[in-house]
Amino acid sequence: MSLSEITARIRAEELRSGRVPGCVNLIAVSKVQPLARVTAVLNEGHRLFGENRVQEAAGKWPALRKAYDGVQVHLLGPLQSNKLRQAMELFEAFHSVDRPKLAQGIARLAQELGHCPDLFLQVNTGEEPQKAGVLPAQADGFIAECRALDLPVVGLMCIPPADEEPTLHFALLRKIAARNDVAGLSMGMSDDFEKAIAMGATHVRVGSAIFGARAYD
Ligand SMILES: *Cc1c(COP(=O)(O)O)cnc(C)c1O
C-alpha cells in the first residue's frame, strides 16, 4: 500500500457512500515508523499525522515542523496528566480525552496558555475493561461536562474490539455523536477505514496500510 492508494480508496468510498467528496481527513499514523518513511510521505505532500506517545512525538516533530510547512500532528494514544503541558504544545488535537480529571487539567492549561488543541472524546464502545474511553452510558454526561468547561469538543473517537464487527461500533459512536450535536467522528484504521467512512467517519487513522508494518524492538 501507499499514501496515494489509500487516498484513492478514501475518495472512492466517499463517493460510494454518498459522502461529500473530500470530507474525510486522513491521519497518517506515523508512530514507531522509521524517519525515512515519514519524510517520504511528507514529500508526497501529506501534512496530517498521528502519534501515540508524547515522548516519541517530542523527539520527532519539532524538527519536521521546521522543515515542512503546515504540518499537523494529532495525539491518538493515552494522555497522562504529567505529560499534559508538553502535549498541549506538541499537538493540534487530542483523540483520547476520556475522564473528567483530564478534561479539567486541559481546561486549566488552556486558560494559562491561551490555546487548546481540538478535542475528540474517546468512547469505549465495546465496554472492554482494558481499553480507554468513557462507557457509552456515560458519554452524554461527559460531553456536557467538557462543554461546561468551555473545551473545544470537535468529535468522538473509538477503537472497536479486535474480534467484533467494527460497523456496529461505528454506528454506536455515530448515534452518540448525533444526539449530542458533535460533528467529528474519529474512527477507522488500516483494516476497516472504508466501513468507518460508510458510517460517517470524518477522520480515519491509518498507519500500517500507508507506511508498512511497524517494527517494534
Ligand atoms: C496505531 C493506531 C492506529 C493505526 O493503526 P493501523 O492498524 O496501523 O492503521 C490508529 N489509531 C490508534 C489509536 C492507534 O493506536
PDB file of C-alpha atoms and ligand atoms in Angstrom:
ATOM      1  CA  MET A   1       0.000   0.000   0.000  1.00  0.00           C
ATOM      2  CA  SER A   2       0.959   3.607  -0.260  1.00  0.00           C
ATOM      3  CA  LEU A   3      -0.366   7.042   0.519  1.00  0.00           C
ATOM      4  CA  SER A   4      -1.810   7.509  -2.960  1.00  0.00           C
ATOM      5  CA  GLU A   5      -3.604   4.152  -2.906  1.00  0.00           C
ATOM      6  CA  ILE A   6      -5.136   4.850   0.489  1.00  0.00           C
ATOM      7  CA  THR A   7      -6.183   8.344  -0.578  1.00  0.00           C
ATOM      8  CA  ALA A   8      -7.798   6.887  -3.715  1.00  0.00           C
ATOM      9  CA  ARG A   9      -9.673   4.289  -1.659  1.00  0.00           C
ATOM     10  CA  ILE A  10     -10.919   7.012   0.702  1.00  0.00           C
ATOM     11  CA  ARG A  11     -12.189   9.143  -2.211  1.00  0.00           C
ATOM     12  CA  ALA A  12     -13.856   6.080  -3.784  1.00  0.00           C
ATOM     13  CA  GLU A  13     -15.610   5.186  -0.525  1.00  0.00           C
ATOM     14  CA  GLU A  14     -16.802   8.792  -0.081  1.00  0.00           C
ATOM     15  CA  LEU A  15     -18.472   8.516  -3.484  1.00  0.00           C
ATOM     16  CA  ARG A  16     -19.873   5.033  -2.867  1.00  0.00           C
ATOM     17  CA  SER A  17     -21.414   6.002   0.454  1.00  0.00           C
ATOM     18  CA  GLY A  18     -22.751   9.361  -0.673  1.00  0.00           C
ATOM     19  CA  ARG A  19     -20.420  11.432   1.468  1.00  0.00           C
ATOM     20  CA  VAL A  20     -19.280  14.905   0.428  1.00  0.00           C
ATOM     21  CA  PRO A  21     -16.145  14.448  -1.725  1.00  0.00           C
ATOM     22  CA  GLY A  22     -13.029  15.270   0.283  1.00  0.00           C
ATOM     23  CA  CYS A  23     -14.854  15.376   3.627  1.00  0.00           C
ATOM     24  CA  VAL A  24     -12.804  12.593   5.238  1.00  0.00           C
ATOM     25  CA  ASN A  25      -9.483  13.570   6.793  1.00  0.00           C
ATOM     26  CA  LEU A  26      -6.695  11.021   6.576  1.00  0.00           C
ATOM     27  CA  ILE A  27      -4.492  10.900   9.670  1.00  0.00           C
ATOM     28  CA  ALA A  28      -1.286   9.082   8.697  1.00  0.00           C
ATOM     29  CA  VAL A  29      -0.298   7.249  11.873  1.00  0.00           C
ATOM     30  CA  SER A  30       3.493   7.508  11.979  1.00  0.00           C
ATOM     31  CA  LYS A  31       4.155   6.006  15.419  1.00  0.00           C
ATOM     32  CA  VAL A  32       7.219   3.746  15.565  1.00  0.00           C
ATOM     33  CA  GLN A  33       7.916   4.203  11.834  1.00  0.00           C
ATOM     34  CA  PRO A  34      11.457   4.928  10.627  1.00  0.00           C
ATOM     35  CA  LEU A  35      12.003   8.598   9.866  1.00  0.00           C
ATOM     36  CA  ALA A  36      12.700   7.900   6.177  1.00  0.00           C
ATOM     37  CA  ARG A  37       9.163   6.517   5.720  1.00  0.00           C
ATOM     38  CA  VAL A  38       7.698   9.579   7.422  1.00  0.00           C
ATOM     39  CA  THR A  39       9.658  12.060   5.304  1.00  0.00           C
ATOM     40  CA  ALA A  40       8.676  10.116   2.170  1.00  0.00           C
ATOM     41  CA  VAL A  41       5.003  10.727   2.998  1.00  0.00           C
ATOM     42  CA  LEU A  42       5.735  14.392   3.825  1.00  0.00           C
ATOM     43  CA  ASN A  43       7.499  14.721   0.476  1.00  0.00           C
ATOM     44  CA  GLU A  44       4.371  13.401  -1.241  1.00  0.00           C
ATOM     45  CA  GLY A  45       2.618  16.424   0.233  1.00  0.00           C
ATOM     46  CA  HIS A  46       0.736  14.864   3.128  1.00  0.00           C
ATOM     47  CA  ARG A  47       0.579  17.026   6.256  1.00  0.00           C
ATOM     48  CA  LEU A  48      -1.730  15.373   8.824  1.00  0.00           C
ATOM     49  CA  PHE A  49      -0.137  12.783  11.109  1.00  0.00           C
ATOM     50  CA  GLY A  50      -0.983  10.831  14.223  1.00  0.00           C
ATOM     51  CA  GLU A  51       1.250   9.716  17.082  1.00  0.00           C
ATOM     52  CA  ASN A  52       0.588   7.539  20.105  1.00  0.00           C
ATOM     53  CA  ARG A  53       3.150   8.768  22.586  1.00  0.00           C
ATOM     54  CA  VAL A  54       4.031  12.252  23.729  1.00  0.00           C
ATOM     55  CA  GLN A  55       7.704  11.368  24.188  1.00  0.00           C
ATOM     56  CA  GLU A  56       8.101   9.889  20.730  1.00  0.00           C
ATOM     57  CA  ALA A  57       6.358  12.828  19.085  1.00  0.00           C
ATOM     58  CA  ALA A  58       8.541  15.280  21.022  1.00  0.00           C
ATOM     59  CA  GLY A  59      11.646  13.650  19.590  1.00  0.00           C
ATOM     60  CA  LYS A  60      10.426  13.760  16.017  1.00  0.00           C
ATOM     61  CA  TRP A  61       8.003  16.533  15.110  1.00  0.00           C
ATOM     62  CA  PRO A  62       9.597  19.814  16.243  1.00  0.00           C
ATOM     63  CA  ALA A  63      12.372  19.341  13.661  1.00  0.00           C
ATOM     64  CA  LEU A  64       9.970  18.132  10.956  1.00  0.00           C
ATOM     65  CA  ARG A  65       7.722  21.151  11.543  1.00  0.00           C
ATOM     66  CA  LYS A  66      10.706  23.386  10.806  1.00  0.00           C
ATOM     67  CA  ALA A  67      11.436  21.517   7.586  1.00  0.00           C
ATOM     68  CA  TYR A  68       7.841  21.273   6.290  1.00  0.00           C
ATOM     69  CA  ASP A  69       5.099  23.925   6.314  1.00  0.00           C
ATOM     70  CA  GLY A  70       1.605  23.225   7.534  1.00  0.00           C
ATOM     71  CA  VAL A  71       2.241  20.043   9.485  1.00  0.00           C
ATOM     72  CA  GLN A  72      -0.469  18.965  11.923  1.00  0.00           C
ATOM     73  CA  VAL A  73       0.047  16.214  14.466  1.00  0.00           C
ATOM     74  CA  HIS A  74      -2.747  14.587  16.451  1.00  0.00           C
ATOM     75  CA  LEU A  75      -2.201  12.613  19.660  1.00  0.00           C
ATOM     76  CA  LEU A  76      -4.117   9.325  19.416  1.00  0.00           C
ATOM     77  CA  GLY A  77      -2.767   7.433  22.409  1.00  0.00           C
ATOM     78  CA  PRO A  78      -3.356   7.678  26.144  1.00  0.00           C
ATOM     79  CA  LEU A  79      -2.763  11.022  27.777  1.00  0.00           C
ATOM     80  CA  GLN A  80      -1.172  11.170  31.211  1.00  0.00           C
ATOM     81  CA  SER A  81      -1.669  14.217  33.376  1.00  0.00           C
ATOM     82  CA  ASN A  82       2.060  14.646  33.968  1.00  0.00           C
ATOM     83  CA  LYS A  83       2.674  14.942  30.212  1.00  0.00           C
ATOM     84  CA  LEU A  84      -0.259  17.232  29.584  1.00  0.00           C
ATOM     85  CA  ARG A  85       1.588  20.542  29.466  1.00  0.00           C
ATOM     86  CA  GLN A  86       4.080  19.187  26.941  1.00  0.00           C
ATOM     87  CA  ALA A  87       1.270  17.627  24.904  1.00  0.00           C
ATOM     88  CA  MET A  88      -0.614  20.945  24.749  1.00  0.00           C
ATOM     89  CA  GLU A  89       2.396  22.437  22.954  1.00  0.00           C
ATOM     90  CA  LEU A  90       3.015  19.493  20.609  1.00  0.00           C
ATOM     91  CA  PHE A  91      -0.359  18.587  19.106  1.00  0.00           C
ATOM     92  CA  GLU A  92      -3.172  20.245  17.185  1.00  0.00           C
ATOM     93  CA  ALA A  93      -5.660  17.680  18.518  1.00  0.00           C
ATOM     94  CA  PHE A  94      -6.119  15.037  21.216  1.00  0.00           C
ATOM     95  CA  HIS A  95      -8.203  11.952  20.334  1.00  0.00           C
ATOM     96  CA  SER A  96      -8.226  10.201  23.683  1.00  0.00           C
ATOM     97  CA  VAL A  97      -9.839  12.520  26.206  1.00  0.00           C
ATOM     98  CA  ASP A  98     -11.619  10.068  28.468  1.00  0.00           C
ATOM     99  CA  ARG A  99     -12.005  11.321  32.025  1.00  0.00           C
ATOM    100  CA  PRO A 100     -13.164  14.408  33.921  1.00  0.00           C
ATOM    101  CA  LYS A 101      -9.827  14.943  35.729  1.00  0.00           C
ATOM    102  CA  LEU A 102      -8.042  15.091  32.384  1.00  0.00           C
ATOM    103  CA  ALA A 103     -10.652  17.440  30.939  1.00  0.00           C
ATOM    104  CA  GLN A 104     -10.249  19.718  33.958  1.00  0.00           C
ATOM    105  CA  GLY A 105      -6.468  19.693  33.541  1.00  0.00           C
ATOM    106  CA  ILE A 106      -6.782  20.588  29.864  1.00  0.00           C
ATOM    107  CA  ALA A 107      -9.167  23.441  30.706  1.00  0.00           C
ATOM    108  CA  ARG A 108      -6.794  24.828  33.318  1.00  0.00           C
ATOM    109  CA  LEU A 109      -3.803  24.731  30.974  1.00  0.00           C
ATOM    110  CA  ALA A 110      -5.819  26.161  28.083  1.00  0.00           C
ATOM    111  CA  GLN A 111      -6.595  29.189  30.271  1.00  0.00           C
ATOM    112  CA  GLU A 112      -2.964  29.599  31.172  1.00  0.00           C
ATOM    113  CA  LEU A 113      -1.526  29.043  27.690  1.00  0.00           C
ATOM    114  CA  GLY A 114      -4.257  30.826  25.747  1.00  0.00           C
ATOM    115  CA  HIS A 115      -4.775  27.967  23.314  1.00  0.00           C
ATOM    116  CA  CYS A 116      -6.225  24.478  23.309  1.00  0.00           C
ATOM    117  CA  PRO A 117      -5.967  21.549  20.918  1.00  0.00           C
ATOM    118  CA  ASP A 118      -9.158  20.291  19.266  1.00  0.00           C
ATOM    119  CA  LEU A 119     -10.597  17.529  21.437  1.00  0.00           C
ATOM    120  CA  PHE A 120     -12.058  14.174  20.497  1.00  0.00           C
ATOM    121  CA  LEU A 121     -13.623  12.308  23.432  1.00  0.00           C
ATOM    122  CA  GLN A 122     -12.878   8.595  23.427  1.00  0.00           C
ATOM    123  CA  VAL A 123     -15.794   6.213  23.931  1.00  0.00           C
ATOM    124  CA  ASN A 124     -15.175   2.595  24.911  1.00  0.00           C
ATOM    125  CA  THR A 125     -17.912   1.271  22.626  1.00  0.00           C
ATOM    126  CA  GLY A 126     -17.044  -2.363  23.338  1.00  0.00           C
ATOM    127  CA  GLU A 127     -17.001  -1.760  27.114  1.00  0.00           C
ATOM    128  CA  GLU A 128     -13.636  -3.542  27.284  1.00  0.00           C
ATOM    129  CA  PRO A 129     -12.058  -3.302  30.756  1.00  0.00           C
ATOM    130  CA  GLN A 130      -8.517  -2.881  29.407  1.00  0.00           C
ATOM    131  CA  LYS A 131      -9.449  -0.135  26.969  1.00  0.00           C
ATOM    132  CA  ALA A 132      -9.549   3.624  27.495  1.00  0.00           C
ATOM    133  CA  GLY A 133     -12.664   5.683  26.925  1.00  0.00           C
ATOM    134  CA  VAL A 134     -15.857   6.526  28.757  1.00  0.00           C
ATOM    135  CA  LEU A 135     -18.595   3.921  28.680  1.00  0.00           C
ATOM    136  CA  PRO A 136     -21.373   4.582  26.158  1.00  0.00           C
ATOM    137  CA  ALA A 137     -23.834   5.219  29.004  1.00  0.00           C
ATOM    138  CA  GLN A 138     -21.551   7.939  30.411  1.00  0.00           C
ATOM    139  CA  ALA A 139     -20.823   9.644  27.109  1.00  0.00           C
ATOM    140  CA  ASP A 140     -23.649  12.219  27.122  1.00  0.00           C
ATOM    141  CA  GLY A 141     -22.703  13.356  30.627  1.00  0.00           C
ATOM    142  CA  PHE A 142     -19.020  13.572  29.788  1.00  0.00           C
ATOM    143  CA  ILE A 143     -19.656  15.592  26.627  1.00  0.00           C
ATOM    144  CA  ALA A 144     -21.783  18.015  28.660  1.00  0.00           C
ATOM    145  CA  GLU A 145     -19.088  18.243  31.320  1.00  0.00           C
ATOM    146  CA  CYS A 146     -16.402  19.092  28.744  1.00  0.00           C
ATOM    147  CA  ARG A 147     -18.635  21.690  27.141  1.00  0.00           C
ATOM    148  CA  ALA A 148     -19.336  23.242  30.529  1.00  0.00           C
ATOM    149  CA  LEU A 149     -15.568  23.695  30.862  1.00  0.00           C
ATOM    150  CA  ASP A 150     -15.637  25.571  27.523  1.00  0.00           C
ATOM    151  CA  LEU A 151     -13.458  22.932  25.906  1.00  0.00           C
ATOM    152  CA  PRO A 152     -13.431  22.636  22.107  1.00  0.00           C
ATOM    153  CA  VAL A 153     -15.148  19.254  21.703  1.00  0.00           C
ATOM    154  CA  VAL A 154     -14.889  18.604  17.962  1.00  0.00           C
ATOM    155  CA  GLY A 155     -15.562  14.894  17.854  1.00  0.00           C
ATOM    156  CA  LEU A 156     -15.792  11.415  19.354  1.00  0.00           C
ATOM    157  CA  MET A 157     -13.303   8.601  18.877  1.00  0.00           C
ATOM    158  CA  CYS A 158     -13.479   4.819  19.249  1.00  0.00           C
ATOM    159  CA  ILE A 159     -11.303   1.751  18.784  1.00  0.00           C
ATOM    160  CA  PRO A 160     -13.631  -1.243  18.280  1.00  0.00           C
ATOM    161  CA  PRO A 161     -12.796  -4.609  19.884  1.00  0.00           C
ATOM    162  CA  ALA A 162     -10.398  -6.555  17.647  1.00  0.00           C
ATOM    163  CA  ASP A 163     -12.683  -9.562  17.303  1.00  0.00           C
ATOM    164  CA  GLU A 164     -16.011  -7.875  16.613  1.00  0.00           C
ATOM    165  CA  GLU A 165     -17.662  -6.409  13.550  1.00  0.00           C
ATOM    166  CA  PRO A 166     -16.495  -2.786  13.666  1.00  0.00           C
ATOM    167  CA  THR A 167     -19.561  -1.424  11.846  1.00  0.00           C
ATOM    168  CA  LEU A 168     -21.737  -1.918  14.959  1.00  0.00           C
ATOM    169  CA  HIS A 169     -19.270   0.145  16.998  1.00  0.00           C
ATOM    170  CA  PHE A 170     -19.004   2.852  14.350  1.00  0.00           C
ATOM    171  CA  ALA A 171     -22.812   3.029  14.282  1.00  0.00           C
ATOM    172  CA  LEU A 172     -22.975   3.373  18.069  1.00  0.00           C
ATOM    173  CA  LEU A 173     -20.392   6.162  18.051  1.00  0.00           C
ATOM    174  CA  ARG A 174     -22.292   7.957  15.300  1.00  0.00           C
ATOM    175  CA  LYS A 175     -25.529   7.692  17.279  1.00  0.00           C
ATOM    176  CA  ILE A 176     -23.945   9.157  20.413  1.00  0.00           C
ATOM    177  CA  ALA A 177     -22.417  11.997  18.368  1.00  0.00           C
ATOM    178  CA  ALA A 178     -25.690  12.775  16.579  1.00  0.00           C
ATOM    179  CA  ARG A 179     -27.784  13.055  19.732  1.00  0.00           C
ATOM    180  CA  ASN A 180     -25.184  15.373  21.259  1.00  0.00           C
ATOM    181  CA  ASP A 181     -24.609  17.516  18.162  1.00  0.00           C
ATOM    182  CA  VAL A 182     -20.959  16.527  17.901  1.00  0.00           C
ATOM    183  CA  ALA A 183     -19.721  16.849  14.319  1.00  0.00           C
ATOM    184  CA  GLY A 184     -16.481  14.855  14.200  1.00  0.00           C
ATOM    185  CA  LEU A 185     -16.049  11.076  14.186  1.00  0.00           C
ATOM    186  CA  SER A 186     -12.533   9.670  14.536  1.00  0.00           C
ATOM    187  CA  MET A 187     -12.915   6.023  13.589  1.00  0.00           C
ATOM    188  CA  GLY A 188     -11.464   3.508  11.178  1.00  0.00           C
ATOM    189  CA  MET A 189      -7.907   2.148  10.872  1.00  0.00           C
ATOM    190  CA  SER A 190      -5.972   0.215   8.209  1.00  0.00           C
ATOM    191  CA  ASP A 191      -8.319  -2.776   8.204  1.00  0.00           C
ATOM    192  CA  ASP A 192     -11.672  -1.045   8.407  1.00  0.00           C
ATOM    193  CA  PHE A 193     -11.445   2.598   7.298  1.00  0.00           C
ATOM    194  CA  GLU A 194     -13.852   2.080   4.393  1.00  0.00           C
ATOM    195  CA  LYS A 195     -16.515   0.693   6.727  1.00  0.00           C
ATOM    196  CA  ALA A 196     -15.916   3.684   9.008  1.00  0.00           C
ATOM    197  CA  ILE A 197     -16.359   6.131   6.128  1.00  0.00           C
ATOM    198  CA  ALA A 198     -19.627   4.436   5.186  1.00  0.00           C
ATOM    199  CA  MET A 199     -20.749   5.015   8.798  1.00  0.00           C
ATOM    200  CA  GLY A 200     -19.810   8.697   8.797  1.00  0.00           C
ATOM    201  CA  ALA A 201     -16.145   8.933   9.842  1.00  0.00           C
ATOM    202  CA  THR A 202     -14.685  12.416   9.443  1.00  0.00           C
ATOM    203  CA  HIS A 203     -11.177  11.325  10.494  1.00  0.00           C
ATOM    204  CA  VAL A 204      -9.670   7.930   9.690  1.00  0.00           C
ATOM    205  CA  ARG A 205      -6.439   6.889  11.415  1.00  0.00           C
ATOM    206  CA  VAL A 206      -4.367   4.756   9.062  1.00  0.00           C
ATOM    207  CA  GLY A 207      -0.869   3.554   9.905  1.00  0.00           C
ATOM    208  CA  SER A 208       0.450   0.289   8.559  1.00  0.00           C
ATOM    209  CA  ALA A 209      -1.514   0.434   5.288  1.00  0.00           C
ATOM    210  CA  ILE A 210       0.419   3.612   4.413  1.00  0.00           C
ATOM    211  CA  PHE A 211       3.819   3.070   6.000  1.00  0.00           C
ATOM    212  CA  GLY A 212       4.107  -0.707   6.124  1.00  0.00           C
ATOM    213  CA  ALA A 213       4.182  -2.919   9.202  1.00  0.00           C
ATOM    214  CA  ARG A 214       5.541  -1.390  12.385  1.00  0.00           C
ATOM    215  CA  ALA A 215       8.798  -2.931  13.596  1.00  0.00           C
ATOM    216  CA  TYR A 216       8.716  -2.769  17.394  1.00  0.00           C
ATOM    217  CA  ASP A 217      12.017  -3.530  19.033  1.00  0.00           C
TER     218      ASP A 217
HETATM  219  C1  LIG B   1      -1.737   2.560  15.814  1.00  0.00           C
HETATM  220  C2  LIG B   1      -3.075   3.199  15.813  1.00  0.00           C
HETATM  221  C3  LIG B   1      -3.777   3.402  14.612  1.00  0.00           C
HETATM  222  C4  LIG B   1      -3.296   2.912  13.266  1.00  0.00           C
HETATM  223  O1  LIG B   1      -3.336   1.508  13.206  1.00  0.00           O
HETATM  224  P1  LIG B   1      -3.112   0.719  11.816  1.00  0.00           P
HETATM  225  O2  LIG B   1      -3.779  -0.577  12.043  1.00  0.00           O
HETATM  226  O3  LIG B   1      -1.639   0.626  11.631  1.00  0.00           O
HETATM  227  O4  LIG B   1      -3.759   1.503  10.748  1.00  0.00           O
HETATM  228  C5  LIG B   1      -4.990   4.061  14.684  1.00  0.00           C
HETATM  229  N1  LIG B   1      -5.499   4.514  15.858  1.00  0.00           N
HETATM  230  C6  LIG B   1      -4.851   4.343  17.020  1.00  0.00           C
HETATM  231  C7  LIG B   1      -5.450   4.864  18.270  1.00  0.00           C
HETATM  232  C8  LIG B   1      -3.636   3.677  17.034  1.00  0.00           C
HETATM  233  O5  LIG B   1      -3.016   3.480  18.205  1.00  0.00           O
END
